[in-house]
Tab-separated table of C-alpha atoms in Angstrom:
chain	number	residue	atom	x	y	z
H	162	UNK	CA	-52.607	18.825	-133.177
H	163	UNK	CA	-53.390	22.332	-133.423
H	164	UNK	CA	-53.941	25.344	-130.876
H	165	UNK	CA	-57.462	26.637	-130.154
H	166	UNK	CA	-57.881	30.161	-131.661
H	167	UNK	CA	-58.317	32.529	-129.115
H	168	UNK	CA	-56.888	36.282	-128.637
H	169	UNK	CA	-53.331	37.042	-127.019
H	170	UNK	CA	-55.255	38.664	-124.207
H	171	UNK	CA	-57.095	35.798	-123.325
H	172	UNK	CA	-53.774	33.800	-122.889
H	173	UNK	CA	-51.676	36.219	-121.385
H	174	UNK	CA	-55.128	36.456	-118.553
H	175	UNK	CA	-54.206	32.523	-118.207
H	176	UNK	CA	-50.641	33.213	-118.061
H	177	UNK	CA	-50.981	35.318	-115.003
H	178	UNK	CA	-53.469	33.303	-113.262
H	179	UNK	CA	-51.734	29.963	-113.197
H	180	UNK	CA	-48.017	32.546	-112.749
H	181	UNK	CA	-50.680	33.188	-109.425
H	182	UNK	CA	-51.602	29.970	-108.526
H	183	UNK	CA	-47.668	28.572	-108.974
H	184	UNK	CA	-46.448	30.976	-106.133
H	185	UNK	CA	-49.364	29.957	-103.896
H	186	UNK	CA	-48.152	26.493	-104.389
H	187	UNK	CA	-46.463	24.118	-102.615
H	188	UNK	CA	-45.307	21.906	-104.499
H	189	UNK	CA	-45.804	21.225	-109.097
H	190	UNK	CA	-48.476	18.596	-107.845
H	191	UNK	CA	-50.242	20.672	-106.091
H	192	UNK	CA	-50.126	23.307	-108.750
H	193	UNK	CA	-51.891	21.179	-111.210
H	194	UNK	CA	-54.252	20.171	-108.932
H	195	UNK	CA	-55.079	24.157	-108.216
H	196	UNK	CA	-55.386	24.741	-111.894
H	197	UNK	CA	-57.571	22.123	-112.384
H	198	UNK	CA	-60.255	23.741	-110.343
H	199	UNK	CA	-59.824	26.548	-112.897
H	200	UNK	CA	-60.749	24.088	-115.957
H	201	UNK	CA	-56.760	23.867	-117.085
H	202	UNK	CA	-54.546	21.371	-117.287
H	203	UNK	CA	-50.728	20.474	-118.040
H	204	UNK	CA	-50.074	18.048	-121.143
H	205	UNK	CA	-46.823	16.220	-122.140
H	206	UNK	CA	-46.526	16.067	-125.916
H	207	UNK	CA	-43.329	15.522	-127.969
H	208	UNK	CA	-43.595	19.594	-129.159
H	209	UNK	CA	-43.515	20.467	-125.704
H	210	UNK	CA	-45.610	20.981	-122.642
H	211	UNK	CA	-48.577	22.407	-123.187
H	212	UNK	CA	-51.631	23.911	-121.465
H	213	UNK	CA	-55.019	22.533	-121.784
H	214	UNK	CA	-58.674	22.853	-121.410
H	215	UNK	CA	-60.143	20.158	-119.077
H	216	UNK	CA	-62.638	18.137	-119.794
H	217	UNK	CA	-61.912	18.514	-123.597
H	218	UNK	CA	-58.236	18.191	-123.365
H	219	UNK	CA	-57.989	21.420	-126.262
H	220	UNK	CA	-54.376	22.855	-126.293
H	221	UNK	CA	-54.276	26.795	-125.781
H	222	UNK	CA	-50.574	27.619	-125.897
H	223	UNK	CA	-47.047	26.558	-124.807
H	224	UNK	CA	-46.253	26.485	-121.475
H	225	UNK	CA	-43.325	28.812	-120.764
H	226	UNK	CA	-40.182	27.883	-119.424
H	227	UNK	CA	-40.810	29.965	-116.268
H	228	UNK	CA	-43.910	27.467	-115.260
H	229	UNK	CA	-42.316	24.519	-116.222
H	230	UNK	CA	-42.126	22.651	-112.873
């Protein structure tokens, strides 16, 4: 599956808002819950996790290490 194309300032504005929403959470569920308001999401895949778009399920980029809950 590929990535959607979109600019390195786009993602690293996604970045810092779910970096954001992680500190203002609780708990990992609660952080996927918060960034689902936001349209995101969290995928498993066998290259990794990943984050998504929601409802379309598009990949956007790797999720880095420091999110990984």
């Amino acid at each position: 599956m590929s990535t959607t194309e979109i600019d390195q300032v786009t993602i690293a504005q996604i970045l810092l808002l779910l970096e954001e929403e992680r500190e203002k959470a609780l708990s990992a569920r609660e952080w996927q819950h918060r960034i689902a308001g936001y349209g995101y999401a969290i995928k498993h895949t066998d290259h990794g996790d990943m984050i998504t778009t929601l409802p379309h399920g598009q990949e956007l980029c790797a999720l880095p290490a420091q999110l990984s809950a």
